[in-house]
């Protein structure tokens, strides 16, 4: 079929995987599609549909949007596009292209239901479809997924739901650092971020740096043992 079928990779999808932090479930789906293409297996259709579903649900989760159970694939893509405001981002000139996303994803779902071996099970005599169709489904699924994710990354994050790691160099964090007043209770060591919350040192370390929490705990235990040592020696000598 293709000269490079044995080395087929979803390169753009793998870049997306790196961006989301190499989440195992997404990695498994990408590998399933790639393996399906390399092994001439129609499981590539199952993986292609899953790739779009996983991407859309990840985006919606990071924007606090619930997804209806058993939602159709094209409806899931439509919900994701609406949540991202893609129509206003792309403009009216790209309206037909945006509508094409729905058509494409509907077709991928239909093909998967008809030929994907993991879709409700098939007759044992079920025959595989050709390699060009698998390749097209895989690349179209990758295109839809990566495009949606790229737009998602370009739209301001929902700070209540985003999974983005803290970036100390981000300008927003500098603004917060300058704006928030901090007070420390000398008796309890509690840290009061005035108007925003009171936190214990152990609470902060436990949530943000478990290794530092462990080291602080060990230091506290060692200090307590050392403080008790003179009393124990005095009792023993007495």
PDB file of C-alpha atoms in Angstrom:
ATOM      1  CA  UNK A   1       0.000   0.000   0.000  1.00  0.00           C
ATOM      2  CA  UNK A   2       2.470   2.644   1.230  1.00  0.00           C
ATOM      3  CA  UNK A   3       6.227   2.341   1.218  1.00  0.00           C
ATOM      4  CA  UNK A   4       6.385   3.626   4.800  1.00  0.00           C
ATOM      5  CA  UNK A   5       3.509   1.608   6.259  1.00  0.00           C
ATOM      6  CA  UNK A   6       5.787  -0.286   8.656  1.00  0.00           C
ATOM      7  CA  UNK A   7       7.076   2.969  10.127  1.00  0.00           C
ATOM      8  CA  UNK A   8       3.739   4.806  10.129  1.00  0.00           C
ATOM      9  CA  UNK A   9       3.381   7.318  12.955  1.00  0.00           C
ATOM     10  CA  UNK A  10       0.861   9.960  13.892  1.00  0.00           C
ATOM     11  CA  UNK A  11       3.567  12.572  14.316  1.00  0.00           C
ATOM     12  CA  UNK A  12       1.281  15.523  15.041  1.00  0.00           C
ATOM     13  CA  UNK A  13      -0.767  13.472  17.483  1.00  0.00           C
ATOM     14  CA  UNK A  14       2.441  12.542  19.283  1.00  0.00           C
ATOM     15  CA  UNK A  15       3.342  16.223  19.575  1.00  0.00           C
ATOM     16  CA  UNK A  16      -0.075  16.734  21.127  1.00  0.00           C
ATOM     17  CA  UNK A  17       0.677  13.843  23.488  1.00  0.00           C
ATOM     18  CA  UNK A  18       3.850  15.604  24.614  1.00  0.00           C
ATOM     19  CA  UNK A  19       1.876  18.803  25.190  1.00  0.00           C
ATOM     20  CA  UNK A  20      -0.692  17.136  27.451  1.00  0.00           C
ATOM     21  CA  UNK A  21       1.997  15.431  29.517  1.00  0.00           C
ATOM     22  CA  UNK A  22       2.206  11.950  27.972  1.00  0.00           C
ATOM     23  CA  UNK A  23      -1.049  10.752  29.499  1.00  0.00           C
ATOM     24  CA  UNK A  24      -1.131   6.928  29.243  1.00  0.00           C
ATOM     25  CA  UNK A  25      -4.674   6.642  27.855  1.00  0.00           C
ATOM     26  CA  UNK A  26      -4.015   8.996  24.951  1.00  0.00           C
ATOM     27  CA  UNK A  27      -0.699   7.292  24.263  1.00  0.00           C
ATOM     28  CA  UNK A  28      -2.437   3.908  24.157  1.00  0.00           C
ATOM     29  CA  UNK A  29      -4.968   5.184  21.611  1.00  0.00           C
ATOM     30  CA  UNK A  30      -2.295   6.678  19.353  1.00  0.00           C
ATOM     31  CA  UNK A  31      -0.315   3.444  19.456  1.00  0.00           C
ATOM     32  CA  UNK A  32      -3.465   1.458  18.639  1.00  0.00           C
ATOM     33  CA  UNK A  33      -4.019   3.511  15.481  1.00  0.00           C
ATOM     34  CA  UNK A  34      -0.379   3.252  14.432  1.00  0.00           C
ATOM     35  CA  UNK A  35      -0.303  -0.495  15.048  1.00  0.00           C
ATOM     36  CA  UNK A  36      -3.530  -0.933  13.107  1.00  0.00           C
ATOM     37  CA  UNK A  37      -2.023   0.798  10.072  1.00  0.00           C
ATOM     38  CA  UNK A  38       1.242  -1.141  10.290  1.00  0.00           C
ATOM     39  CA  UNK A  39      -0.492  -4.504  10.725  1.00  0.00           C
ATOM     40  CA  UNK A  40      -3.250  -3.889   8.161  1.00  0.00           C
ATOM     41  CA  UNK A  41      -5.836  -4.172  10.927  1.00  0.00           C
ATOM     42  CA  UNK A  42      -9.193  -2.435  10.940  1.00  0.00           C
ATOM     43  CA  UNK A  43      -8.627  -1.717  14.616  1.00  0.00           C
ATOM     44  CA  UNK A  44      -7.199   1.499  13.182  1.00  0.00           C
ATOM     45  CA  UNK A  45     -10.826   2.594  12.707  1.00  0.00           C
ATOM     46  CA  UNK A  46     -11.627   1.942  16.367  1.00  0.00           C
ATOM     47  CA  UNK A  47      -8.547   3.884  17.411  1.00  0.00           C
ATOM     48  CA  UNK A  48      -9.300   6.779  15.063  1.00  0.00           C
ATOM     49  CA  UNK A  49     -12.725   7.322  16.597  1.00  0.00           C
ATOM     50  CA  UNK A  50     -11.283   6.998  20.105  1.00  0.00           C
ATOM     51  CA  UNK A  51      -8.580   9.556  19.313  1.00  0.00           C
ATOM     52  CA  UNK A  52     -11.172  12.217  18.530  1.00  0.00           C
ATOM     53  CA  UNK A  53     -13.310  11.256  21.524  1.00  0.00           C
ATOM     54  CA  UNK A  54     -10.358  11.367  23.906  1.00  0.00           C
ATOM     55  CA  UNK A  55      -9.191  14.742  22.607  1.00  0.00           C
ATOM     56  CA  UNK A  56     -12.638  16.325  22.811  1.00  0.00           C
ATOM     57  CA  UNK A  57     -13.351  14.985  26.291  1.00  0.00           C
ATOM     58  CA  UNK A  58      -9.945  16.174  27.498  1.00  0.00           C
ATOM     59  CA  UNK A  59     -10.602  19.665  26.162  1.00  0.00           C
ATOM     60  CA  UNK A  60     -14.092  19.813  27.648  1.00  0.00           C
ATOM     61  CA  UNK A  61     -12.863  18.531  31.019  1.00  0.00           C
ATOM     62  CA  UNK A  62     -10.250  21.290  31.099  1.00  0.00           C
ATOM     63  CA  UNK A  63     -13.032  23.804  30.505  1.00  0.00           C
ATOM     64  CA  UNK A  64     -15.462  22.481  33.096  1.00  0.00           C
ATOM     65  CA  UNK A  65     -17.910  21.181  30.512  1.00  0.00           C
ATOM     66  CA  UNK A  66     -19.906  18.013  31.135  1.00  0.00           C
ATOM     67  CA  UNK A  67     -20.348  15.470  28.359  1.00  0.00           C
ATOM     68  CA  UNK A  68     -23.577  13.542  27.930  1.00  0.00           C
ATOM     69  CA  UNK A  69     -23.270   9.743  28.165  1.00  0.00           C
ATOM     70  CA  UNK A  70     -23.213   7.930  24.820  1.00  0.00           C
ATOM     71  CA  UNK A  71     -22.977  11.177  22.868  1.00  0.00           C
ATOM     72  CA  UNK A  72     -22.509  10.743  19.113  1.00  0.00           C
ATOM     73  CA  UNK A  73     -19.051  11.579  17.821  1.00  0.00           C
ATOM     74  CA  UNK A  74     -20.121  14.453  15.586  1.00  0.00           C
ATOM     75  CA  UNK A  75     -22.156  15.949  18.440  1.00  0.00           C
ATOM     76  CA  UNK A  76     -19.122  15.689  20.714  1.00  0.00           C
ATOM     77  CA  UNK A  77     -16.993  17.537  18.167  1.00  0.00           C
ATOM     78  CA  UNK A  78     -19.717  20.148  17.745  1.00  0.00           C
ATOM     79  CA  UNK A  79     -19.923  20.672  21.515  1.00  0.00           C
ATOM     80  CA  UNK A  80     -16.143  21.062  21.700  1.00  0.00           C
ATOM     81  CA  UNK A  81     -16.076  23.532  18.817  1.00  0.00           C
ATOM     82  CA  UNK A  82     -18.842  25.600  20.388  1.00  0.00           C
ATOM     83  CA  UNK A  83     -17.128  25.626  23.775  1.00  0.00           C
ATOM     84  CA  UNK A  84     -13.931  26.890  22.162  1.00  0.00           C
ATOM     85  CA  UNK A  85     -15.817  29.485  20.115  1.00  0.00           C
ATOM     86  CA  UNK A  86     -14.238  28.228  16.914  1.00  0.00           C
ATOM     87  CA  UNK A  87     -16.842  29.831  14.671  1.00  0.00           C
ATOM     88  CA  UNK A  88     -15.961  33.314  15.909  1.00  0.00           C
ATOM     89  CA  UNK A  89     -12.239  32.521  15.833  1.00  0.00           C
ATOM     90  CA  UNK A  90     -12.214  31.303  12.233  1.00  0.00           C
ATOM     91  CA  UNK A  91     -14.787  33.741  10.860  1.00  0.00           C
ATOM     92  CA  UNK A  92     -17.614  33.322   8.370  1.00  0.00           C
ATOM     93  CA  UNK A  93     -15.293  32.580   5.453  1.00  0.00           C
ATOM     94  CA  UNK A  94     -14.436  29.265   7.109  1.00  0.00           C
ATOM     95  CA  UNK A  95     -17.999  28.332   8.004  1.00  0.00           C
ATOM     96  CA  UNK A  96     -18.179  25.578   5.383  1.00  0.00           C
ATOM     97  CA  UNK A  97     -14.853  24.175   6.527  1.00  0.00           C
ATOM     98  CA  UNK A  98     -16.108  24.069  10.101  1.00  0.00           C
ATOM     99  CA  UNK A  99     -19.233  22.256   8.943  1.00  0.00           C
ATOM    100  CA  UNK A 100     -16.903  19.804   7.252  1.00  0.00           C
ATOM    101  CA  UNK A 101     -15.607  18.776  10.676  1.00  0.00           C
ATOM    102  CA  UNK A 102     -19.037  17.443  11.527  1.00  0.00           C
ATOM    103  CA  UNK A 103     -19.265  15.611   8.220  1.00  0.00           C
ATOM    104  CA  UNK A 104     -15.787  14.127   8.639  1.00  0.00           C
ATOM    105  CA  UNK A 105     -16.344  12.916  12.179  1.00  0.00           C
ATOM    106  CA  UNK A 106     -19.754  11.499  11.316  1.00  0.00           C
ATOM    107  CA  UNK A 107     -18.103   9.526   8.501  1.00  0.00           C
ATOM    108  CA  UNK A 108     -15.351   8.236  10.802  1.00  0.00           C
ATOM    109  CA  UNK A 109     -17.956   7.036  13.297  1.00  0.00           C
ATOM    110  CA  UNK A 110     -19.970   5.338  10.547  1.00  0.00           C
ATOM    111  CA  UNK A 111     -16.907   3.584   9.118  1.00  0.00           C
ATOM    112  CA  UNK A 112     -15.833   2.481  12.571  1.00  0.00           C
ATOM    113  CA  UNK A 113     -19.271   1.010  13.274  1.00  0.00           C
ATOM    114  CA  UNK A 114     -19.217  -0.833   9.956  1.00  0.00           C
ATOM    115  CA  UNK A 115     -15.642  -2.093   9.891  1.00  0.00           C
ATOM    116  CA  UNK A 116     -14.035  -1.668  13.316  1.00  0.00           C
ATOM    117  CA  UNK A 117     -13.587  -5.188  14.738  1.00  0.00           C
ATOM    118  CA  UNK A 118     -14.059  -3.909  18.291  1.00  0.00           C
ATOM    119  CA  UNK A 119     -17.404  -2.287  17.496  1.00  0.00           C
ATOM    120  CA  UNK A 120     -20.084  -4.591  18.953  1.00  0.00           C
ATOM    121  CA  UNK A 121     -18.340  -7.642  17.499  1.00  0.00           C
ATOM    122  CA  UNK A 122     -18.585  -8.861  13.935  1.00  0.00           C
ATOM    123  CA  UNK A 123     -19.403 -12.050  12.080  1.00  0.00           C
ATOM    124  CA  UNK A 124     -16.351 -14.316  12.154  1.00  0.00           C
ATOM    125  CA  UNK A 125     -16.328 -14.125   8.350  1.00  0.00           C
ATOM    126  CA  UNK A 126     -16.120 -10.327   8.419  1.00  0.00           C
ATOM    127  CA  UNK A 127     -13.511  -9.134   5.926  1.00  0.00           C
ATOM    128  CA  UNK A 128     -11.090  -6.278   6.445  1.00  0.00           C
ATOM    129  CA  UNK A 129     -11.352  -3.168   4.323  1.00  0.00           C
ATOM    130  CA  UNK A 130      -8.485  -1.749   2.260  1.00  0.00           C
ATOM    131  CA  UNK A 131      -5.447   0.039   3.611  1.00  0.00           C
ATOM    132  CA  UNK A 132      -6.163   3.376   1.945  1.00  0.00           C
ATOM    133  CA  UNK A 133      -9.384   3.718   3.918  1.00  0.00           C
ATOM    134  CA  UNK A 134      -7.566   3.016   7.180  1.00  0.00           C
ATOM    135  CA  UNK A 135      -4.890   5.549   6.342  1.00  0.00           C
ATOM    136  CA  UNK A 136      -7.470   8.200   5.463  1.00  0.00           C
ATOM    137  CA  UNK A 137      -9.452   7.622   8.663  1.00  0.00           C
ATOM    138  CA  UNK A 138      -6.311   7.778  10.801  1.00  0.00           C
ATOM    139  CA  UNK A 139      -5.003  10.970   9.230  1.00  0.00           C
ATOM    140  CA  UNK A 140      -8.396  12.677   9.295  1.00  0.00           C
ATOM    141  CA  UNK A 141      -8.853  11.768  12.961  1.00  0.00           C
ATOM    142  CA  UNK A 142      -5.407  13.136  13.705  1.00  0.00           C
ATOM    143  CA  UNK A 143      -6.153  16.354  11.825  1.00  0.00           C
ATOM    144  CA  UNK A 144      -9.425  16.946  13.685  1.00  0.00           C
ATOM    145  CA  UNK A 145      -7.912  16.122  17.075  1.00  0.00           C
ATOM    146  CA  UNK A 146      -4.770  18.205  16.692  1.00  0.00           C
ATOM    147  CA  UNK A 147      -6.628  21.184  15.254  1.00  0.00           C
ATOM    148  CA  UNK A 148      -9.104  21.226  18.140  1.00  0.00           C
ATOM    149  CA  UNK A 149      -6.315  20.879  20.679  1.00  0.00           C
ATOM    150  CA  UNK A 150      -4.236  23.648  19.107  1.00  0.00           C
ATOM    151  CA  UNK A 151      -7.202  26.021  19.261  1.00  0.00           C
ATOM    152  CA  UNK A 152      -7.850  24.901  22.837  1.00  0.00           C
ATOM    153  CA  UNK A 153      -4.286  25.848  23.770  1.00  0.00           C
ATOM    154  CA  UNK A 154      -4.670  29.204  22.042  1.00  0.00           C
ATOM    155  CA  UNK A 155      -7.841  30.142  23.915  1.00  0.00           C
ATOM    156  CA  UNK A 156      -7.306  31.461  27.478  1.00  0.00           C
ATOM    157  CA  UNK A 157      -7.421  28.582  29.940  1.00  0.00           C
ATOM    158  CA  UNK A 158     -10.237  28.104  32.430  1.00  0.00           C
ATOM    159  CA  UNK A 159      -8.220  28.504  35.620  1.00  0.00           C
ATOM    160  CA  UNK A 160     -10.662  26.447  37.680  1.00  0.00           C
ATOM    161  CA  UNK A 161     -10.267  23.346  35.527  1.00  0.00           C
ATOM    162  CA  UNK A 162      -7.037  23.581  33.535  1.00  0.00           C
ATOM    163  CA  UNK A 163      -4.404  20.883  34.030  1.00  0.00           C
ATOM    164  CA  UNK A 164      -1.588  23.194  32.998  1.00  0.00           C
ATOM    165  CA  UNK A 165       1.368  23.158  35.354  1.00  0.00           C
ATOM    166  CA  UNK A 166       2.207  26.270  37.334  1.00  0.00           C
ATOM    167  CA  UNK A 167       4.560  28.533  35.387  1.00  0.00           C
ATOM    168  CA  UNK A 168       6.505  30.841  37.657  1.00  0.00           C
ATOM    169  CA  UNK A 169       7.546  32.985  34.711  1.00  0.00           C
ATOM    170  CA  UNK A 170       3.990  33.677  33.554  1.00  0.00           C
ATOM    171  CA  UNK A 171       3.065  37.352  33.848  1.00  0.00           C
ATOM    172  CA  UNK A 172      -0.239  36.554  35.581  1.00  0.00           C
ATOM    173  CA  UNK A 173       1.578  34.896  38.462  1.00  0.00           C
ATOM    174  CA  UNK A 174       3.789  37.935  38.887  1.00  0.00           C
ATOM    175  CA  UNK A 175       0.695  40.106  39.183  1.00  0.00           C
ATOM    176  CA  UNK A 176      -0.763  37.822  41.848  1.00  0.00           C
ATOM    177  CA  UNK A 177       2.513  37.763  43.797  1.00  0.00           C
ATOM    178  CA  UNK A 178       2.589  41.555  43.891  1.00  0.00           C
ATOM    179  CA  UNK A 179      -1.087  42.007  44.728  1.00  0.00           C
ATOM    180  CA  UNK A 180      -1.503  39.523  47.585  1.00  0.00           C
ATOM    181  CA  UNK A 181      -0.523  40.510  51.123  1.00  0.00           C
ATOM    182  CA  UNK A 182       0.965  37.774  53.296  1.00  0.00           C
ATOM    183  CA  UNK A 183       0.949  37.542  57.096  1.00  0.00           C
ATOM    184  CA  UNK A 184       2.440  34.800  59.278  1.00  0.00           C
ATOM    185  CA  UNK A 185       0.941  33.862  62.639  1.00  0.00           C
ATOM    186  CA  UNK A 186       3.888  33.663  65.062  1.00  0.00           C
ATOM    187  CA  UNK A 187       2.104  31.159  67.305  1.00  0.00           C
ATOM    188  CA  UNK A 188       0.734  28.699  64.744  1.00  0.00           C
ATOM    189  CA  UNK A 189       3.013  29.441  61.767  1.00  0.00           C
ATOM    190  CA  UNK A 190      -0.130  29.658  59.655  1.00  0.00           C
ATOM    191  CA  UNK A 191       0.296  31.744  56.522  1.00  0.00           C
ATOM    192  CA  UNK A 192      -2.514  34.187  55.865  1.00  0.00           C
ATOM    193  CA  UNK A 193      -2.928  35.268  52.253  1.00  0.00           C
ATOM    194  CA  UNK A 194      -5.034  38.265  53.211  1.00  0.00           C
ATOM    195  CA  UNK A 195      -8.569  38.081  51.780  1.00  0.00           C
ATOM    196  CA  UNK A 196      -7.819  34.779  50.023  1.00  0.00           C
ATOM    197  CA  UNK A 197      -7.142  32.050  52.571  1.00  0.00           C
ATOM    198  CA  UNK A 198      -5.117  30.755  55.507  1.00  0.00           C
ATOM    199  CA  UNK A 199      -2.831  27.756  55.063  1.00  0.00           C
ATOM    200  CA  UNK A 200      -0.493  25.767  57.281  1.00  0.00           C
ATOM    201  CA  UNK A 201       3.114  25.155  56.143  1.00  0.00           C
ATOM    202  CA  UNK A 202       2.497  21.402  56.245  1.00  0.00           C
ATOM    203  CA  UNK A 203      -0.593  21.870  54.076  1.00  0.00           C
ATOM    204  CA  UNK A 204       1.308  23.828  51.437  1.00  0.00           C
ATOM    205  CA  UNK A 205       4.276  21.460  51.318  1.00  0.00           C
ATOM    206  CA  UNK A 206       2.054  18.376  51.239  1.00  0.00           C
ATOM    207  CA  UNK A 207       0.074  19.761  48.309  1.00  0.00           C
ATOM    208  CA  UNK A 208       2.926  21.232  46.280  1.00  0.00           C
ATOM    209  CA  UNK A 209       6.122  19.343  47.071  1.00  0.00           C
ATOM    210  CA  UNK A 210       5.745  15.941  48.696  1.00  0.00           C
ATOM    211  CA  UNK A 211       9.517  15.422  48.814  1.00  0.00           C
ATOM    212  CA  UNK A 212       9.987  18.690  50.703  1.00  0.00           C
ATOM    213  CA  UNK A 213       7.167  17.704  53.074  1.00  0.00           C
ATOM    214  CA  UNK A 214       8.898  14.384  53.756  1.00  0.00           C
ATOM    215  CA  UNK A 215      12.217  16.123  54.424  1.00  0.00           C
ATOM    216  CA  UNK A 216      10.586  18.670  56.743  1.00  0.00           C
ATOM    217  CA  UNK A 217       8.803  15.916  58.645  1.00  0.00           C
ATOM    218  CA  UNK A 218      12.030  13.963  59.089  1.00  0.00           C
ATOM    219  CA  UNK A 219      13.833  17.092  60.289  1.00  0.00           C
ATOM    220  CA  UNK A 220      11.059  17.761  62.807  1.00  0.00           C
ATOM    221  CA  UNK A 221      11.167  14.187  64.101  1.00  0.00           C
ATOM    222  CA  UNK A 222      14.970  14.285  64.415  1.00  0.00           C
ATOM    223  CA  UNK A 223      14.784  17.598  66.262  1.00  0.00           C
ATOM    224  CA  UNK A 224      12.219  16.225  68.703  1.00  0.00           C
ATOM    225  CA  UNK A 225      14.403  13.173  69.366  1.00  0.00           C
ATOM    226  CA  UNK A 226      17.456  15.349  70.001  1.00  0.00           C
ATOM    227  CA  UNK A 227      15.485  17.566  72.376  1.00  0.00           C
ATOM    228  CA  UNK A 228      14.385  14.528  74.395  1.00  0.00           C
ATOM    229  CA  UNK A 229      17.862  12.980  74.574  1.00  0.00           C
ATOM    230  CA  UNK A 230      19.272  15.093  77.494  1.00  0.00           C
ATOM    231  CA  UNK A 231      16.202  14.376  79.645  1.00  0.00           C
ATOM    232  CA  UNK A 232      16.462  10.658  78.963  1.00  0.00           C
ATOM    233  CA  UNK A 233      20.179  10.663  79.858  1.00  0.00           C
ATOM    234  CA  UNK A 234      19.483  12.557  83.079  1.00  0.00           C
ATOM    235  CA  UNK A 235      16.760  10.105  84.082  1.00  0.00           C
ATOM    236  CA  UNK A 236      19.063   7.181  83.341  1.00  0.00           C
ATOM    237  CA  UNK A 237      21.911   8.610  85.465  1.00  0.00           C
ATOM    238  CA  UNK A 238      19.557   9.464  88.317  1.00  0.00           C
TER     239      UNK A 238
END
